[in-house]
């Protein structure tokens, strides 16, 4: 080690507080978004010479401290094994499934967390993985053999899995298909059969398993009869019987006939001239026909498929559930090219098989089509793209859809401000826990005009629970909110005119220097990405690192993605918009979340999430045919002043904050007064007071920076 490093190390040891490293799991892929239902993506590495710190603040490669004794997770090495109350006894379920495996001559059965439409959220009827394992996380894969059972999941859910699995299950801390395949090859006997339901696996996932097992003596066997459903039997929840209804015209961007005409025009203009478009994603059919349902919690969709040709429209749905108005709308163009032929949901495979016998080309999006449907169509008759033309059209909101989402966020901000004021009054009295907090924010939203409930299960997390990015409380296990701890709430609403999703982190007492700096750096990342100007057709992954820069500067990161699209009274996570490798380039009219965070395991978590509209930027110069782009933040909720260290912010960042607060006052203030919420109006005025630009400056290295450099230097010393 060179003399300057020795000097720096001693200086830090003498003058900086030493921060202990919390227990951390190994580094892993990131997620599509921070809270509720995340998908794996890759985290870009931090720049510079400092090694990346793990979320708890420990340098990569450092041995973590020994874990403390915990009673909230299982201990299968104990005698007898210890299971927390949150674990599920799966012995009987596994015994039934294994009996079915032997009957079918299957040696290993793969169970995913998805449904037949590749939905992110699924109904209770499709929660096969949850029923079999007891694990309720949104992403995972189980494999059951005659004598073994293993679950694979990502880092968001490792702690949750240890809380929910019993000791029948081994936990593998990865989602790699290569890892799953390697395990299968080790435990399945030669000439053994490995099976799965092809209508629950994407095309890419099937191909990955096929490649991984290719050349082995084991056989990958698609089996359309779902074996978990057989084991579940009559205890499996029934299908939904609720009504499928038409959206009122004022809440649609255009009529369904206009949307169909637009898709057919794209078919005509495509170089391959496809004769049909197959829609498997539930939100695709719902958007195309301006229909909504409630087959999946928090998502106003219904089970359906659509086959749209140049001259016909086939909608596969349970016809008896359509409202009279919906049926009349769909049949109003009969006979003719705008006549929607209603067919039973279960007929899609047979109909597609018959259609594919002709001189046809079927256009489909591979991200939402299962291998089971894909395999029906001969390869030469397929036009494959990642996303269907309906998914791409839906991603770019027209002017009316944009205005609806803006209006939705104004009313949603009223509900969140009511919640924040209520918390300030009640938390110091010790009368609020995580669960009652989640119930209260949901109630405030329900009271707003056009509300249709929450857009996902509210994340209400206090103290150490906030370090779990996906955490949601239950009535039986819920921490009391305290003025001595940080509190993170990630919530959203469904309204007839739009969908919302906003995250704020607050502290009602005296935050530690570590908490305050971490919060400020997360806020800096949010601001830096929100105010960025970038060329048209830029991929989100190209600019995503701006949200991480302030954290990277001190060697920190977060283990999830930075944003996702959002719908107009549809999915709270709407593909294909966002900042990940498999998202499409950003265009004006797209909405995305911006949600950096920081999580210190066992202590606290921070996330700041806003929804932003991609708009044309006003620049001094213009290069190229298309204008540059930027973001307009439509979430209108103040940040916690108590957690902001102004000394870390630049003058430009403070000016942005003040401008944002002016917009909040201009849009939300009048709505608060219209609803006669004068106390909330006064709270808003106080919370959006402008910050003095003079407070900005070059602050001394903060707590996180000191801890980062100290950790690196000590590791070089062999500490």
XYZ file of C-alpha atoms in Angstrom:
719
model
C 0.000 0.000 0.000
C 1.405 3.427 -0.914
C 2.048 6.026 1.836
C -0.875 8.301 0.807
C -3.323 5.442 1.304
C -1.886 4.727 4.751
C -2.362 8.374 5.663
C -5.914 8.409 4.338
C -6.750 5.248 6.224
C -5.485 6.602 9.532
C -7.258 9.905 8.970
C -10.526 8.131 8.436
C -9.992 5.873 11.427
C -9.323 8.867 13.658
C -12.048 11.223 12.446
C -14.889 9.170 10.942
C -17.380 6.896 12.659
C -16.866 3.229 11.879
C -20.066 1.738 10.471
C -20.586 -1.971 11.038
C -21.523 -4.061 8.044
C -24.930 -5.660 8.133
C -25.484 -9.200 6.959
C -25.807 -9.308 3.183
C -26.496 -11.979 0.616
C -24.259 -12.295 -2.452
C -24.692 -9.846 -5.279
C -27.332 -10.770 -7.835
C -29.216 -9.476 -10.861
C -31.368 -6.423 -10.392
C -35.136 -6.083 -10.793
C -37.385 -4.233 -13.143
C -38.715 -1.972 -10.434
C -38.382 -1.417 -6.793
C -41.462 -2.639 -5.020
C -44.447 -4.857 -5.890
C -43.732 -7.586 -8.430
C -40.253 -7.185 -9.895
C -38.498 -8.776 -12.842
C -34.772 -9.599 -13.079
C -32.478 -7.302 -15.066
C -28.756 -6.581 -14.903
C -27.289 -3.792 -12.764
C -24.597 -1.727 -14.491
C -21.352 -1.645 -12.540
C -20.336 1.467 -10.670
C -17.641 3.548 -12.367
C -14.294 4.505 -10.917
C -11.668 2.738 -8.883
C -13.745 1.989 -5.781
C -15.235 -1.496 -5.627
C -19.016 -1.584 -5.545
C -20.541 -1.716 -2.109
C -23.381 -4.076 -1.391
C -26.688 -2.547 -0.273
C -25.847 -2.777 3.401
C -22.663 -0.786 2.948
C -20.101 -3.647 3.026
C -17.500 -3.740 0.302
C -17.877 -6.652 -2.086
C -15.606 -9.450 -0.924
C -15.658 -8.478 2.746
C -16.882 -11.178 5.095
C -20.145 -10.036 6.713
C -20.651 -10.143 10.438
C -22.026 -13.357 11.869
C -25.827 -13.310 11.736
C -27.707 -12.871 14.962
C -30.224 -15.412 16.170
C -33.541 -14.827 14.426
C -36.974 -16.288 15.025
C -38.609 -14.990 11.843
C -36.897 -17.441 9.462
C -36.655 -21.213 9.358
C -33.721 -23.163 10.764
C -33.620 -26.599 9.179
C -30.311 -27.464 10.845
C -31.872 -27.331 14.315
C -33.056 -30.507 16.021
C -35.959 -30.487 15.654
C -36.068 -28.059 12.708
C -37.446 -24.638 13.604
C -40.242 -23.160 11.485
C -41.671 -19.665 12.029
C -45.469 -19.215 12.089
C -45.284 -17.837 8.527
C -44.085 -21.163 7.075
C -46.485 -23.532 5.300
C -46.541 -27.296 5.839
C -46.255 -28.747 2.333
C -45.690 -32.407 3.190
C -49.152 -33.607 2.116
C -49.155 -31.537 -1.077
C -45.798 -32.858 -2.156
C -46.874 -36.431 -1.451
C -49.921 -36.058 -3.718
C -47.901 -34.454 -6.512
C -45.196 -37.108 -6.318
C -47.809 -39.820 -6.626
C -49.048 -38.149 -9.821
C -45.477 -37.861 -11.137
C -44.939 -41.584 -10.712
C -48.240 -42.330 -12.448
C -47.164 -40.294 -15.477
C -43.592 -41.566 -15.463
C -42.259 -38.064 -14.775
C -39.025 -37.781 -12.781
C -38.931 -33.966 -12.417
C -41.687 -31.382 -12.811
C -40.980 -27.670 -13.280
C -43.470 -25.193 -11.784
C -43.247 -21.472 -12.681
C -44.847 -18.438 -11.024
C -46.633 -17.273 -14.194
C -50.043 -17.864 -15.765
C -51.026 -18.684 -19.350
C -50.745 -14.995 -20.352
C -47.318 -14.272 -18.849
C -49.011 -11.912 -16.400
C -46.919 -10.249 -13.743
C -49.793 -10.375 -11.290
C -51.817 -13.583 -11.226
C -55.143 -14.711 -9.803
C -55.394 -17.019 -6.802
C -56.507 -19.764 -9.190
C -53.180 -19.515 -11.031
C -50.981 -19.284 -7.917
C -49.687 -22.813 -8.396
C -46.201 -22.071 -7.109
C -47.609 -20.419 -3.986
C -49.958 -23.289 -3.227
C -47.294 -25.947 -3.716
C -44.452 -24.256 -1.831
C -46.057 -21.735 0.528
C -43.823 -19.067 -1.038
C -45.845 -16.006 -2.065
C -43.179 -13.959 -3.861
C -43.927 -12.847 -7.398
C -40.958 -14.540 -9.060
C -39.676 -18.050 -8.591
C -39.414 -21.525 -10.066
C -39.871 -24.841 -8.278
C -38.722 -28.281 -9.346
C -40.125 -31.387 -7.665
C -38.685 -34.866 -8.090
C -39.641 -38.139 -6.435
C -37.547 -37.289 -3.372
C -36.412 -33.640 -3.654
C -38.035 -30.219 -3.852
C -36.177 -26.992 -4.630
C -37.186 -23.370 -5.114
C -35.175 -20.841 -7.112
C -35.759 -17.123 -6.537
C -33.871 -13.834 -6.671
C -32.401 -11.620 -3.969
C -35.600 -9.656 -3.373
C -37.217 -12.768 -1.929
C -34.493 -14.687 -0.116
C -35.577 -13.554 3.324
C -39.246 -14.004 2.459
C -38.567 -17.529 1.215
C -36.808 -18.409 4.473
C -39.893 -17.159 6.315
C -42.435 -19.072 4.206
C -40.812 -22.358 3.132
C -40.838 -25.417 5.358
C -37.919 -27.809 5.507
C -39.199 -29.946 2.642
C -37.697 -27.287 0.384
C -34.164 -26.381 -0.556
C -33.665 -22.711 -1.491
C -31.424 -21.825 -4.426
C -30.496 -18.142 -4.434
C -30.615 -17.532 -8.165
C -33.130 -17.595 -11.013
C -30.680 -18.805 -13.632
C -32.150 -21.450 -15.930
C -28.639 -22.849 -16.253
C -28.616 -23.396 -12.485
C -32.008 -25.115 -12.609
C -30.949 -27.303 -15.524
C -27.677 -28.249 -13.826
C -29.585 -29.287 -10.700
C -32.021 -31.340 -12.794
C -29.190 -33.110 -14.605
C -27.604 -34.007 -11.257
C -30.709 -35.443 -9.587
C -32.777 -36.916 -12.446
C -31.695 -40.429 -13.449
C -30.439 -41.206 -16.940
C -33.268 -41.606 -19.444
C -35.544 -39.774 -17.002
C -38.402 -37.491 -18.087
C -38.429 -33.787 -17.188
C -41.841 -32.241 -17.721
C -43.647 -28.887 -17.649
C -46.871 -27.261 -18.809
C -46.007 -25.520 -22.137
C -48.874 -23.051 -21.653
C -47.143 -21.580 -18.592
C -43.718 -20.932 -20.123
C -42.603 -18.232 -22.491
C -41.015 -19.119 -25.799
C -37.583 -17.970 -24.609
C -37.824 -19.903 -21.347
C -38.811 -23.116 -23.124
C -35.936 -22.694 -25.576
C -33.512 -22.088 -22.698
C -34.527 -25.323 -20.970
C -34.383 -27.179 -24.263
C -30.846 -25.949 -24.963
C -29.681 -26.634 -21.414
C -30.908 -30.248 -21.517
C -29.906 -30.857 -25.139
C -27.419 -33.680 -25.496
C -28.237 -35.171 -22.104
C -29.957 -38.477 -21.594
C -32.964 -36.756 -19.992
C -36.038 -35.879 -22.080
C -37.858 -32.533 -21.864
C -41.502 -33.478 -22.181
C -44.286 -30.883 -22.621
C -47.437 -32.037 -20.870
C -50.617 -30.015 -21.436
C -52.307 -31.558 -18.405
C -51.123 -29.470 -15.473
C -50.026 -31.809 -12.697
C -50.167 -29.197 -9.932
C -53.810 -28.564 -10.846
C -54.444 -32.295 -10.468
C -52.819 -32.321 -7.034
C -54.684 -29.157 -6.013
C -57.980 -30.792 -6.949
C -61.254 -29.251 -5.824
C -59.423 -27.001 -3.358
C -58.251 -24.883 -6.286
C -60.111 -21.541 -6.361
C -62.834 -21.297 -9.039
C -62.491 -19.030 -12.072
C -63.839 -15.504 -11.863
C -67.504 -14.975 -12.711
C -67.587 -11.183 -12.409
C -68.827 -8.932 -15.190
C -66.657 -7.742 -18.079
C -67.697 -4.177 -18.891
C -67.081 -1.373 -21.395
C -65.193 1.745 -20.345
C -67.268 4.917 -20.684
C -66.208 6.779 -23.834
C -64.835 9.757 -21.886
C -62.213 7.486 -20.294
C -60.865 6.041 -23.548
C -58.206 7.517 -25.777
C -60.057 6.410 -28.906
C -62.789 3.979 -29.894
C -61.981 0.311 -30.271
C -62.877 0.528 -33.951
C -60.212 3.220 -34.420
C -57.666 1.089 -32.588
C -58.437 -1.949 -34.762
C -58.074 0.200 -37.889
C -54.689 1.404 -36.640
C -53.396 -2.119 -36.044
C -54.634 -3.262 -39.442
C -52.818 -0.335 -41.014
C -49.596 -1.481 -39.354
C -50.200 -4.973 -40.735
C -50.568 -3.513 -44.247
C -47.393 -1.459 -43.904
C -45.221 -4.248 -42.495
C -42.759 -5.677 -45.013
C -43.973 -9.213 -44.208
C -47.654 -8.261 -44.697
C -48.967 -10.466 -41.859
C -52.534 -11.730 -42.207
C -53.235 -11.849 -38.466
C -52.081 -10.567 -35.070
C -52.331 -12.891 -32.064
C -52.807 -11.194 -28.681
C -52.056 -13.202 -25.546
C -51.348 -10.475 -22.974
C -54.487 -9.691 -20.980
C -53.942 -5.939 -21.075
C -53.627 -6.080 -24.879
C -57.201 -7.279 -25.402
C -58.543 -5.033 -22.630
C -56.932 -1.964 -24.202
C -57.889 -2.842 -27.785
C -61.610 -3.222 -27.070
C -61.882 -0.654 -24.230
C -63.079 -3.425 -21.909
C -62.217 -4.027 -18.273
C -62.761 -6.783 -15.696
C -61.319 -7.893 -12.362
C -60.012 -11.409 -12.899
C -56.638 -10.520 -11.369
C -56.312 -8.552 -8.126
C -55.460 -4.870 -8.622
C -55.510 -5.256 -12.429
C -58.726 -4.466 -14.362
C -58.235 -7.243 -16.918
C -60.022 -10.465 -17.813
C -58.982 -13.822 -19.255
C -59.002 -13.593 -23.033
C -57.161 -13.993 -26.307
C -57.667 -12.139 -29.581
C -56.931 -13.137 -33.172
C -57.235 -10.062 -35.381
C -57.038 -10.653 -39.146
C -57.413 -8.298 -42.086
C -61.124 -9.015 -42.324
C -62.196 -10.750 -39.067
C -61.900 -10.343 -35.304
C -62.092 -13.318 -32.943
C -62.307 -12.653 -29.197
C -61.850 -15.715 -26.979
C -63.627 -14.983 -23.718
C -66.365 -16.351 -21.505
C -69.225 -14.694 -23.357
C -71.737 -15.022 -20.525
C -69.679 -12.598 -18.436
C -69.905 -9.732 -20.937
C -72.243 -6.936 -19.919
C -75.098 -6.181 -22.297
C -73.422 -2.908 -23.228
C -70.102 -4.610 -23.925
C -71.727 -7.287 -26.061
C -73.656 -4.684 -28.026
C -70.496 -2.653 -28.632
C -68.553 -5.653 -29.902
C -71.372 -6.838 -32.157
C -72.367 -3.410 -33.504
C -70.365 -3.887 -36.718
C -71.832 -7.285 -37.615
C -71.704 -8.462 -40.275
C -68.484 -6.929 -41.589
C -64.777 -6.450 -40.850
C -65.569 -4.701 -37.543
C -67.758 -7.526 -36.266
C -66.231 -9.207 -33.212
C -66.884 -12.943 -33.233
C -67.191 -14.201 -29.669
C -65.665 -17.610 -29.008
C -65.130 -19.560 -25.813
C -61.865 -18.892 -24.030
C -60.772 -22.530 -24.189
C -61.165 -22.729 -27.979
C -58.117 -20.603 -28.798
C -55.733 -23.510 -29.455
C -58.124 -25.363 -31.766
C -59.041 -22.180 -33.644
C -55.408 -21.155 -34.071
C -54.476 -24.642 -35.263
C -57.212 -24.484 -37.909
C -56.281 -20.955 -39.005
C -52.594 -21.873 -39.340
C -53.432 -24.494 -41.972
C -54.096 -21.757 -44.523
C -51.799 -19.420 -46.449
C -51.264 -17.116 -43.478
C -48.656 -15.225 -41.488
C -49.314 -14.696 -37.773
C -47.708 -11.705 -36.061
C -47.102 -12.170 -32.333
C -45.098 -10.742 -29.455
C -42.787 -13.352 -28.019
C -42.662 -11.739 -24.547
C -46.335 -12.515 -23.865
C -46.966 -15.653 -25.932
C -46.543 -19.059 -24.331
C -44.648 -21.854 -25.984
C -47.876 -23.885 -26.016
C -49.570 -21.459 -28.450
C -46.378 -20.674 -30.340
C -45.744 -24.341 -31.126
C -49.142 -24.618 -32.849
C -48.094 -22.291 -35.673
C -45.611 -23.614 -38.282
C -42.333 -21.717 -38.094
C -42.557 -20.418 -41.660
C -45.927 -18.829 -40.875
C -44.705 -16.833 -37.901
C -43.773 -13.166 -37.680
C -42.001 -12.830 -34.336
C -41.172 -9.584 -32.555
C -40.596 -8.994 -28.869
C -43.860 -7.057 -28.516
C -47.045 -7.078 -30.548
C -48.174 -3.936 -32.407
C -50.941 -3.553 -29.826
C -48.426 -3.514 -26.971
C -46.339 -0.920 -28.803
C -49.336 1.262 -29.651
C -50.621 1.123 -26.078
C -47.252 2.303 -24.739
C -47.481 5.711 -26.443
C -50.374 7.666 -24.941
C -52.293 10.115 -27.119
C -53.105 13.634 -25.952
C -56.355 12.674 -24.230
C -54.741 9.725 -22.445
C -51.927 11.998 -21.251
C -54.370 14.554 -19.876
C -56.313 11.829 -18.084
C -53.161 10.544 -16.380
C -52.185 14.068 -15.344
C -55.632 14.617 -13.809
C -55.468 11.242 -12.066
C -52.201 12.158 -10.393
C -53.603 15.426 -9.058
C -56.422 13.618 -7.246
C -54.043 10.853 -6.180
C -51.721 13.464 -4.653
C -54.635 14.691 -2.531
C -55.029 11.205 -1.052
C -51.295 10.866 -0.361
C -51.136 14.312 1.270
C -54.099 13.388 3.479
C -52.172 10.270 4.469
C -48.959 12.154 5.261
C -50.787 14.645 7.464
C -52.650 11.828 9.219
C -49.348 10.061 9.885
C -47.796 13.188 11.374
C -50.670 13.400 13.842
C -51.018 9.748 14.816
C -47.575 8.120 14.628
C -46.134 9.988 17.647
C -49.042 8.610 19.687
C -48.022 5.032 18.814
C -51.409 4.272 17.282
C -50.386 3.224 13.753
C -48.833 0.005 12.523
C -47.797 -0.957 9.008
C -51.041 -2.768 8.242
C -53.362 -0.027 9.480
C -51.242 2.491 7.587
C -51.748 0.551 4.365
C -55.480 0.380 5.032
C -55.655 4.124 5.636
C -53.909 5.154 2.392
C -56.174 2.782 0.468
C -59.212 4.373 2.139
C -58.073 7.888 1.243
C -57.759 6.809 -2.402
C -61.153 5.115 -2.449
C -62.710 8.456 -1.484
C -61.341 10.176 -4.595
C -63.436 10.631 -7.735
C -63.333 7.767 -10.265
C -61.431 5.516 -7.833
C -61.460 1.768 -8.386
C -59.165 0.816 -5.518
C -55.406 0.247 -5.143
C -53.245 -0.645 -8.136
C -51.215 -3.185 -6.136
C -50.934 -4.397 -2.577
C -49.720 -1.381 -0.636
C -46.143 -1.552 0.617
C -46.064 -0.071 4.105
C -42.696 -0.725 5.729
C -41.157 0.632 8.915
C -37.559 0.389 10.032
C -35.814 -2.821 9.012
C -38.822 -4.033 7.007
C -38.234 -1.210 4.529
C -34.942 -2.861 3.590
C -37.064 -5.549 1.878
C -37.990 -3.802 -1.379
C -41.119 -5.921 -1.878
C -42.401 -6.041 1.709
C -46.142 -5.845 2.391
C -47.563 -6.138 5.929
C -50.195 -8.552 7.128
C -52.719 -8.171 9.910
C -50.919 -10.802 11.933
C -47.359 -9.477 11.654
C -47.046 -5.729 11.456
C -44.573 -3.339 13.093
C -45.786 -0.254 14.920
C -44.690 2.949 13.194
C -42.335 5.022 15.285
C -40.993 8.571 15.133
C -37.566 7.020 15.756
C -37.565 5.018 12.513
C -37.812 5.632 8.806
C -41.054 4.679 7.095
C -41.391 3.768 3.413
C -44.725 3.540 1.643
C -45.044 2.489 -1.983
C -48.683 2.686 -3.033
C -50.872 3.369 -6.031
C -54.430 3.682 -7.205
C -56.664 2.558 -10.036
C -58.974 5.233 -11.410
C -61.197 5.168 -14.470
C -58.909 7.756 -16.055
C -55.543 6.345 -15.062
C -53.252 4.301 -12.836
C -50.838 5.697 -10.236
C -47.763 4.516 -8.356
C -45.793 6.700 -5.943
C -43.224 6.026 -3.221
C -42.147 8.307 -0.409
C -39.856 7.718 2.559
C -40.278 9.789 5.716
C -38.845 10.220 9.204
C -40.727 12.091 11.961
C -37.851 12.244 14.433
C -34.108 12.817 14.208
C -32.612 10.802 11.326
C -29.022 9.637 11.621
C -26.385 11.255 9.397
C -26.258 7.986 7.454
C -30.005 8.012 6.823
C -30.039 11.665 5.841
C -27.190 11.382 3.377
C -28.546 8.171 1.887
C -31.962 9.780 1.391
C -30.447 12.881 -0.172
C -28.374 10.870 -2.609
C -31.424 8.859 -3.646
C -33.270 12.141 -4.188
C -30.345 13.472 -6.222
C -30.590 10.441 -8.495
C -34.314 10.970 -8.926
C -33.759 14.636 -9.815
C -30.824 13.992 -12.154
C -32.775 11.516 -14.264
C -35.988 13.556 -14.201
C -34.280 16.728 -15.503
C -32.148 14.935 -18.095
C -32.358 15.980 -21.759
C -31.536 13.236 -24.258
C -31.859 12.465 -27.988
C -35.028 10.977 -29.423
C -35.038 7.188 -29.755
C -32.667 6.785 -26.787
C -32.924 3.452 -24.993
C -33.835 3.736 -21.327
C -30.851 1.614 -20.314
C -28.574 4.288 -21.834
C -29.681 6.950 -19.348
C -30.549 4.757 -16.351
C -27.191 5.328 -14.660
C -28.036 8.996 -14.045
C -30.357 7.785 -11.271
C -27.457 5.881 -9.683
C -24.675 8.431 -10.085
C -25.013 10.137 -6.679
C -24.928 6.734 -4.968
C -22.109 5.462 -7.155
C -20.052 8.496 -6.164
C -19.710 6.956 -2.697
C -19.626 3.314 -3.797
C -23.297 2.505 -3.182
C -26.006 1.009 -5.355
C -29.472 -0.492 -5.223
C -30.498 -3.973 -6.282
C -33.477 -3.243 -8.506
C -34.236 -1.474 -11.746
C -35.060 2.202 -11.987
C -38.444 2.313 -13.693
C -41.413 0.772 -15.467
C -44.269 1.898 -17.683
C -47.779 2.499 -16.381
C -51.231 2.222 -17.943
C -54.473 4.133 -18.273
C -56.625 2.169 -15.817
C -54.614 -0.926 -16.656
C -51.401 -2.453 -15.311
C -49.323 -0.551 -12.797
C -46.296 -2.110 -14.512
C -46.820 -1.688 -18.226
C -44.358 -3.105 -20.685
C -42.388 -2.391 -22.795
C -41.463 1.017 -21.307
C -38.659 1.472 -18.794
C -34.909 1.613 -18.339
C -33.910 -2.032 -18.751
C -32.127 -3.915 -21.517
C -35.360 -5.409 -22.876
C -37.348 -2.145 -22.933
C -37.997 -0.232 -26.143
C -36.460 3.192 -26.900
C -38.161 6.111 -25.198
C -40.682 8.135 -27.207
C -42.723 11.232 -26.464
C -46.040 10.121 -24.969
C -44.623 7.250 -22.910
C -45.005 7.203 -19.120
C -42.408 5.641 -16.850
C -41.593 5.560 -13.177
C -38.303 6.921 -11.856
C -37.481 5.148 -8.589
C -33.932 4.934 -7.223
C -33.426 3.620 -3.713
C -31.004 2.465 -1.050
C -31.459 -0.488 1.327
C -29.444 -1.316 4.438
C -30.334 -4.840 5.463
C -31.678 -5.134 8.980
C -31.868 -1.355 9.453
C -33.815 0.742 6.945
C -34.777 1.247 3.330
C -35.246 4.309 1.132
C -37.042 4.676 -2.175
C -38.354 7.753 -3.970
C -40.646 7.022 -6.899
C -42.383 9.374 -9.294
C -44.268 8.791 -12.534
C -42.973 10.867 -15.452
C -44.181 11.548 -18.984
C -41.651 11.618 -21.822
C -42.041 14.992 -23.559
C -40.191 17.055 -26.147
C -37.460 19.193 -24.591
C -37.126 22.898 -25.244
C -33.491 23.231 -26.349
C -31.525 26.135 -27.736
C -30.387 24.111 -30.737
C -31.788 21.179 -32.679
C -29.755 18.432 -34.306
C -31.442 15.903 -36.524
C -35.043 15.620 -37.609
C -36.526 14.817 -34.212
C -36.379 17.063 -31.133
C -34.600 15.993 -27.966
C -36.655 14.563 -25.124
C -36.958 15.021 -21.366
C -39.333 14.074 -18.564
C -42.331 15.820 -17.039
C -42.956 14.441 -13.553
C -46.707 13.985 -13.040
C -46.554 12.648 -9.469
C -47.194 15.679 -7.266
C -46.240 14.814 -3.687
C -43.575 16.722 -1.693
C -40.428 14.983 -0.467
C -39.541 14.799 3.233
C -37.699 18.031 4.133
C -36.507 16.419 7.357
C -34.337 13.982 5.372
C -32.794 16.373 2.827
C -29.213 17.544 3.314
C -29.168 20.711 1.215
C -25.394 20.859 1.449
C -25.157 17.842 -0.861
C -27.395 19.351 -3.547
C -26.147 21.491 -6.403
C -27.767 24.858 -7.162
C -29.363 23.292 -10.251
C -30.887 20.490 -8.184
C -32.314 22.963 -5.669
C -33.780 25.077 -8.476
C -35.386 21.957 -9.904
C -36.901 21.130 -6.506
C -38.288 24.644 -6.145
C -39.776 24.524 -9.648
C -41.331 21.130 -8.904
C -42.831 22.462 -5.687
C -44.300 25.418 -7.567
C -46.066 22.967 -9.890
C -47.375 20.977 -6.903
C -48.821 24.151 -5.406
C -50.337 25.224 -8.715
C -52.043 21.886 -9.462
C -52.740 20.215 -6.114
C -53.448 23.305 -4.030
C -56.671 24.255 -5.886
C -57.878 20.630 -5.750
C -57.360 20.516 -1.987
C -59.430 23.656 -1.618
C -62.089 22.361 -4.000
C -62.415 19.342 -1.698
C -62.502 21.670 1.353
C -59.304 20.211 2.806
C -57.959 23.422 4.353
C -55.674 21.745 6.886
C -54.106 19.670 4.123
C -53.761 22.841 2.034
C -51.855 24.538 4.848
C -49.654 21.453 5.227
C -48.906 21.534 1.503
C -47.934 25.218 1.594
C -45.519 24.576 4.436
C -44.079 21.426 2.858
C -43.402 23.128 -0.476
C -41.676 26.261 0.801
C -38.813 27.028 -1.605
C -35.333 25.970 -0.561
C -32.594 28.618 -0.425
C -30.237 28.124 -3.347
C -27.489 29.581 -1.181
C -27.604 26.372 0.884
C -26.061 24.441 -1.997
C -22.329 24.002 -2.029
C -19.431 21.628 -1.869
C -20.074 19.757 1.326
C -17.381 17.821 3.146
C -17.365 14.050 2.515
C -20.495 12.644 4.078
C -21.027 9.659 6.296
C -21.560 7.291 3.368
C -18.481 8.525 1.516
C -16.317 8.066 4.617
C -17.734 4.622 5.310
C -17.187 3.629 1.689
C -13.548 4.655 1.512
C -12.816 3.230 4.953
C -14.257 -0.150 3.957
C -12.138 -0.229 0.799
C -8.938 0.754 2.558
C -9.418 -1.763 5.352
C -10.041 -4.553 2.863
C -6.792 -3.634 1.090
C -5.053 -3.824 4.449
C -6.384 -7.349 4.843
C -8.739 -6.368 7.661
